[in-house]
Amino acid sequence: MDFFNYRQNRLFAEDIALSEIAAEFGTPCYVYSRATLERHWRAFDDAFNAYPHLICYAVKANSNLAILNLFARLGSGFDIVSLGEMQRVLAAGGKPEKIVFSGVGKREDEIRAALQAGIRCFNVEVAGELDRINRLAQELGVVAPVSFRVNPDVDAKTHPYISTGLKENKFGIAIEQAIHEYRRAAQLPYIEVIGIDCHIGSQLTETRPFLDALDRVLALVDQLQAEGIRLRHLDLGGGLGIRYRDEEPPLPSDYVSAILQRLGQRDFEIMLEPGRAIVGNAGILLTRVEYLKPTSEKNFAIVDAAMNDLVRPSLYGAWQDIIAVDTNSCAESLTWDIVGPVCETGDFLGKGRELKILPGDLLAVRSAGAYGFTMSSNYNSRPRPAEVMVDGDSVHLIRARESLEQLWAGEQLLP
Ligand code: LLP
C-alpha cells in the first residue's frame, strides 16, 4: 500500500495534489511519500517482533540524505557499496556501527575509511579482499569484523542483469570454497569473523529461491560450527520484489516468518538488506507532456522526463505504470508510447499506454522510488530533476533541480 491516490480525479501524494507540486517545483520531479517510506521500513522491522535483527536499508536504491535520515531516525542500519554511500549515511545521521559494506571491488581507500569509521561488518566477496582488509586493519591497529558473501548458486528467477546468486555471476565466494576462506580468516590476526551473507538477486517475487539459498547457507553454517567457527549473524541480503504491474510478491511478514521457521533453534541475529521493497512504491516521477505526435505507425507522447532521469525502462525493458495526474480530461482515449527528448530510440518510459492526454498535461510514472534518481545521469546535458518529499499536508524540497552551471562544474579549458 502507498499514499499516492486519486481524490476527485486528481492524483495526490498524501494530502498534496501533484499538480501543486509541479506548479511549485517544476517537472520532471521525483516525489516521495514519507508515510509510505516509513510504513514499508516498519513492515520489515515489525515482522521480526522480538527476534534479534537489523534492517540494513540498501542505500543504492535511493540515497537521498532526507530519506537516509528518516530511516536513521527509525533506527535503521545501512547496506553500502562505496565510500560515497558511507559518507552519505554518516552525513544523514546514520550510525557507523549499523553499516555493512558489500561490493565486489572495495578499494584500499574505501576499506581504510570504513575501518576508521568503525563499521559493523565487511561483506567480503573476493579472497584477495580478505588479505587486503587484514593488512589495512594491521596498519591502523584495529581488528576488522567480516562476513563472507557466499554465492549459493541459486536461480533467483529474475531479470538476468539483476540476478546475482548463480555460479556464473561475479558476486560472492562460491559456497564450496567458502569453508576454506573461513578457515583462513580464522587464522588472520586482524580479522574477526562474525557472520555470513548472501544476496541472490533483486525483484524476486517468490519466497522459494530465498529459502533454497538459506538452506545452503545453513548447511555451511552448521559445518563451520562443527569446526569451532561460530557466527553471530546471518545476512540474507535484499531482493524482495514489489508490484510494478501484476506481480504478487510475498509480504515482508510472510518472507520473514518463512526465514525464521527455517532457522529452527539456531540463535543468530538476522540482517536483511532491502532496498526496492522499502522505497520502490514510495516514489513517483512527475513529468509533463510537451508534444503529442501521432504518426501513421504510432502515437508518441513526448514528455519532459527521459531515460537519463529514469533508465529502468530503457535498460531492463522494465514496465512501470504511467498514469494521468488529472483524469478529468476531455481528450480522447488513445494508445501512446511515452518517450523523452533524448536522442536515442531506446529513450522511452513506457510503450502502448492507453491514456487521455493533451499537451501540457501531467503524468506520473509510478514505482519510481527505487533505482530511479540513483541511476539518473546527465546524458544530453540534462540537469537532474528535483526531488521532493511529501509529509502529510506539507511538502519539502529534498534536492534542488540541478542548475545548468552544475553540468560543467569541475571541467577545465586547456591553457
Ligand atoms: N544487497 C546487495 C548486496 C545488493 O547487491 C542489492 C541490490 C541489495 C542488497 C538491494 O536489493 P533490493 O532489495 O533493492 O532488490 N538497478 C536494478 C536493481 C539492481 C540491484 C542491485 N543490488 C533495478 O533497477 O531493477
PDB file of C-alpha atoms in Angstrom, residues 289-400:
ATOM      1  CA  VAL A 289       3.612  16.237 -21.821  1.00  0.00           C
ATOM      2  CA  GLU A 290       5.462  18.575 -24.173  1.00  0.00           C
ATOM      3  CA  TYR A 291       4.071  17.427 -27.515  1.00  0.00           C
ATOM      4  CA  LEU A 292       1.746  14.839 -28.959  1.00  0.00           C
ATOM      5  CA  LYS A 293       2.979  13.306 -32.195  1.00  0.00           C
ATOM      6  CA  PRO A 294       0.566  10.911 -33.826  1.00  0.00           C
ATOM      7  CA  THR A 295       2.211   9.156 -36.802  1.00  0.00           C
ATOM      8  CA  SER A 296       0.932   6.564 -39.254  1.00  0.00           C
ATOM      9  CA  GLU A 297       2.687   3.880 -37.178  1.00  0.00           C
ATOM     10  CA  LYS A 298       2.381   5.029 -33.594  1.00  0.00           C
ATOM     11  CA  ASN A 299       1.234   7.767 -31.300  1.00  0.00           C
ATOM     12  CA  PHE A 300       4.122   9.350 -29.442  1.00  0.00           C
ATOM     13  CA  ALA A 301       3.640  11.435 -26.328  1.00  0.00           C
ATOM     14  CA  ILE A 302       6.869  13.370 -25.858  1.00  0.00           C
ATOM     15  CA  VAL A 303       7.338  14.230 -22.203  1.00  0.00           C
ATOM     16  CA  ASP A 304       9.951  16.270 -20.331  1.00  0.00           C
ATOM     17  CA  ALA A 305      11.427  13.281 -18.451  1.00  0.00           C
ATOM     18  CA  ALA A 306      13.749  10.894 -20.248  1.00  0.00           C
ATOM     19  CA  MET A 307      15.984   7.849 -19.930  1.00  0.00           C
ATOM     20  CA  ASN A 308      18.591   9.971 -18.176  1.00  0.00           C
ATOM     21  CA  ASP A 309      16.065  10.641 -15.383  1.00  0.00           C
ATOM     22  CA  LEU A 310      14.667   7.093 -15.175  1.00  0.00           C
ATOM     23  CA  VAL A 311      16.666   4.458 -17.035  1.00  0.00           C
ATOM     24  CA  ARG A 312      14.900   1.254 -15.917  1.00  0.00           C
ATOM     25  CA  PRO A 313      12.515   1.014 -18.895  1.00  0.00           C
ATOM     26  CA  SER A 314      15.363   1.551 -21.390  1.00  0.00           C
ATOM     27  CA  LEU A 315      17.933  -0.582 -19.584  1.00  0.00           C
ATOM     28  CA  TYR A 316      15.885  -3.579 -18.495  1.00  0.00           C
ATOM     29  CA  GLY A 317      12.732  -3.192 -20.551  1.00  0.00           C
ATOM     30  CA  ALA A 318      11.107  -2.639 -17.145  1.00  0.00           C
ATOM     31  CA  TRP A 319       7.371  -1.889 -17.099  1.00  0.00           C
ATOM     32  CA  GLN A 320       6.325   0.946 -14.820  1.00  0.00           C
ATOM     33  CA  ASP A 321       2.790   2.219 -14.648  1.00  0.00           C
ATOM     34  CA  ILE A 322       2.136   5.659 -16.139  1.00  0.00           C
ATOM     35  CA  ILE A 323      -0.997   7.438 -15.042  1.00  0.00           C
ATOM     36  CA  ALA A 324      -2.591  10.838 -15.640  1.00  0.00           C
ATOM     37  CA  VAL A 325      -2.374  13.301 -12.764  1.00  0.00           C
ATOM     38  CA  ASP A 326      -5.801  14.668 -13.710  1.00  0.00           C
ATOM     39  CA  THR A 327      -8.201  12.044 -15.052  1.00  0.00           C
ATOM     40  CA  ASN A 328     -10.878  14.581 -15.846  1.00  0.00           C
ATOM     41  CA  SER A 329      -9.568  15.179 -19.352  1.00  0.00           C
ATOM     42  CA  CYS A 330     -11.783  15.804 -22.351  1.00  0.00           C
ATOM     43  CA  ALA A 331      -9.121  14.259 -24.627  1.00  0.00           C
ATOM     44  CA  GLU A 332      -9.973  11.059 -26.446  1.00  0.00           C
ATOM     45  CA  SER A 333      -8.505   7.832 -25.139  1.00  0.00           C
ATOM     46  CA  LEU A 334      -5.648   6.647 -27.357  1.00  0.00           C
ATOM     47  CA  THR A 335      -2.648   4.343 -27.115  1.00  0.00           C
ATOM     48  CA  TRP A 336       0.617   6.205 -26.635  1.00  0.00           C
ATOM     49  CA  ASP A 337       4.318   5.491 -26.455  1.00  0.00           C
ATOM     50  CA  ILE A 338       5.603   7.774 -23.709  1.00  0.00           C
ATOM     51  CA  VAL A 339       9.026   8.963 -24.861  1.00  0.00           C
ATOM     52  CA  GLY A 340      11.582  11.517 -23.729  1.00  0.00           C
ATOM     53  CA  PRO A 341      13.587  14.155 -25.601  1.00  0.00           C
ATOM     54  CA  VAL A 342      16.885  12.203 -25.548  1.00  0.00           C
ATOM     55  CA  CYS A 343      18.415  11.302 -28.904  1.00  0.00           C
ATOM     56  CA  GLU A 344      18.115   7.526 -28.625  1.00  0.00           C
ATOM     57  CA  THR A 345      15.393   5.223 -29.912  1.00  0.00           C
ATOM     58  CA  GLY A 346      15.676   3.429 -26.572  1.00  0.00           C
ATOM     59  CA  ASP A 347      14.570   6.579 -24.765  1.00  0.00           C
ATOM     60  CA  PHE A 348      11.104   5.642 -23.576  1.00  0.00           C
ATOM     61  CA  LEU A 349       9.323   5.467 -20.247  1.00  0.00           C
ATOM     62  CA  GLY A 350       6.500   3.230 -21.398  1.00  0.00           C
ATOM     63  CA  LYS A 351       5.013   1.836 -24.596  1.00  0.00           C
ATOM     64  CA  GLY A 352       1.477   1.204 -25.726  1.00  0.00           C
ATOM     65  CA  ARG A 353      -0.244   3.008 -22.845  1.00  0.00           C
ATOM     66  CA  GLU A 354      -3.913   3.855 -23.036  1.00  0.00           C
ATOM     67  CA  LEU A 355      -4.291   7.463 -21.862  1.00  0.00           C
ATOM     68  CA  LYS A 356      -6.438  10.550 -22.352  1.00  0.00           C
ATOM     69  CA  ILE A 357      -3.847  13.302 -22.706  1.00  0.00           C
ATOM     70  CA  LEU A 358      -3.248  16.726 -24.181  1.00  0.00           C
ATOM     71  CA  PRO A 359      -0.039  18.761 -24.427  1.00  0.00           C
ATOM     72  CA  GLY A 360       0.713  20.342 -21.058  1.00  0.00           C
ATOM     73  CA  ASP A 361      -0.887  17.504 -19.061  1.00  0.00           C
ATOM     74  CA  LEU A 362       0.971  15.928 -16.167  1.00  0.00           C
ATOM     75  CA  LEU A 363       1.788  12.223 -15.939  1.00  0.00           C
ATOM     76  CA  ALA A 364       3.108  10.195 -13.018  1.00  0.00           C
ATOM     77  CA  VAL A 365       5.448   7.260 -13.583  1.00  0.00           C
ATOM     78  CA  ARG A 366       4.754   5.010 -10.632  1.00  0.00           C
ATOM     79  CA  SER A 367       7.115   2.794  -8.616  1.00  0.00           C
ATOM     80  CA  ALA A 368       9.998   5.170  -9.287  1.00  0.00           C
ATOM     81  CA  GLY A 369      11.303   5.473  -5.725  1.00  0.00           C
ATOM     82  CA  ALA A 370      13.924   2.729  -6.160  1.00  0.00           C
ATOM     83  CA  TYR A 371      16.713   2.830  -8.745  1.00  0.00           C
ATOM     84  CA  GLY A 372      15.186   5.977 -10.203  1.00  0.00           C
ATOM     85  CA  PHE A 373      17.129   9.057  -9.166  1.00  0.00           C
ATOM     86  CA  THR A 374      20.159   6.990  -8.094  1.00  0.00           C
ATOM     87  CA  MET A 375      20.598   5.686 -11.653  1.00  0.00           C
ATOM     88  CA  SER A 376      19.988   9.048 -13.303  1.00  0.00           C
ATOM     89  CA  SER A 377      22.632  10.754 -15.399  1.00  0.00           C
ATOM     90  CA  ASN A 378      23.308  13.990 -17.210  1.00  0.00           C
ATOM     91  CA  TYR A 379      23.172  12.433 -20.680  1.00  0.00           C
ATOM     92  CA  ASN A 380      22.333  15.012 -23.351  1.00  0.00           C
ATOM     93  CA  SER A 381      23.452  17.630 -20.786  1.00  0.00           C
ATOM     94  CA  ARG A 382      20.175  17.411 -18.965  1.00  0.00           C
ATOM     95  CA  PRO A 383      20.278  18.653 -15.365  1.00  0.00           C
ATOM     96  CA  ARG A 384      18.972  16.019 -12.993  1.00  0.00           C
ATOM     97  CA  PRO A 385      15.449  16.532 -11.656  1.00  0.00           C
ATOM     98  CA  ALA A 386      14.371  17.953  -8.330  1.00  0.00           C
ATOM     99  CA  GLU A 387      13.348  15.603  -5.528  1.00  0.00           C
ATOM    100  CA  VAL A 388      10.605  16.482  -3.062  1.00  0.00           C
ATOM    101  CA  MET A 389       9.141  14.709  -0.053  1.00  0.00           C
ATOM    102  CA  VAL A 390       5.520  14.976   0.945  1.00  0.00           C
ATOM    103  CA  ASP A 391       4.756  14.640   4.625  1.00  0.00           C
ATOM    104  CA  GLY A 392       1.012  14.836   5.271  1.00  0.00           C
ATOM    105  CA  ASP A 393      -0.064  18.252   4.085  1.00  0.00           C
ATOM    106  CA  SER A 394       3.428  19.696   3.761  1.00  0.00           C
ATOM    107  CA  VAL A 395       5.988  19.308   1.042  1.00  0.00           C
ATOM    108  CA  HIS A 396       9.768  19.714   1.302  1.00  0.00           C
ATOM    109  CA  LEU A 397      12.379  20.145  -1.387  1.00  0.00           C
ATOM    110  CA  ILE A 398      14.974  17.464  -0.579  1.00  0.00           C
ATOM    111  CA  ARG A 399      17.200  18.010  -3.599  1.00  0.00           C
ATOM    112  CA  ALA A 400      17.162  21.074  -5.778  1.00  0.00           C
TER     113      ALA A 400
END
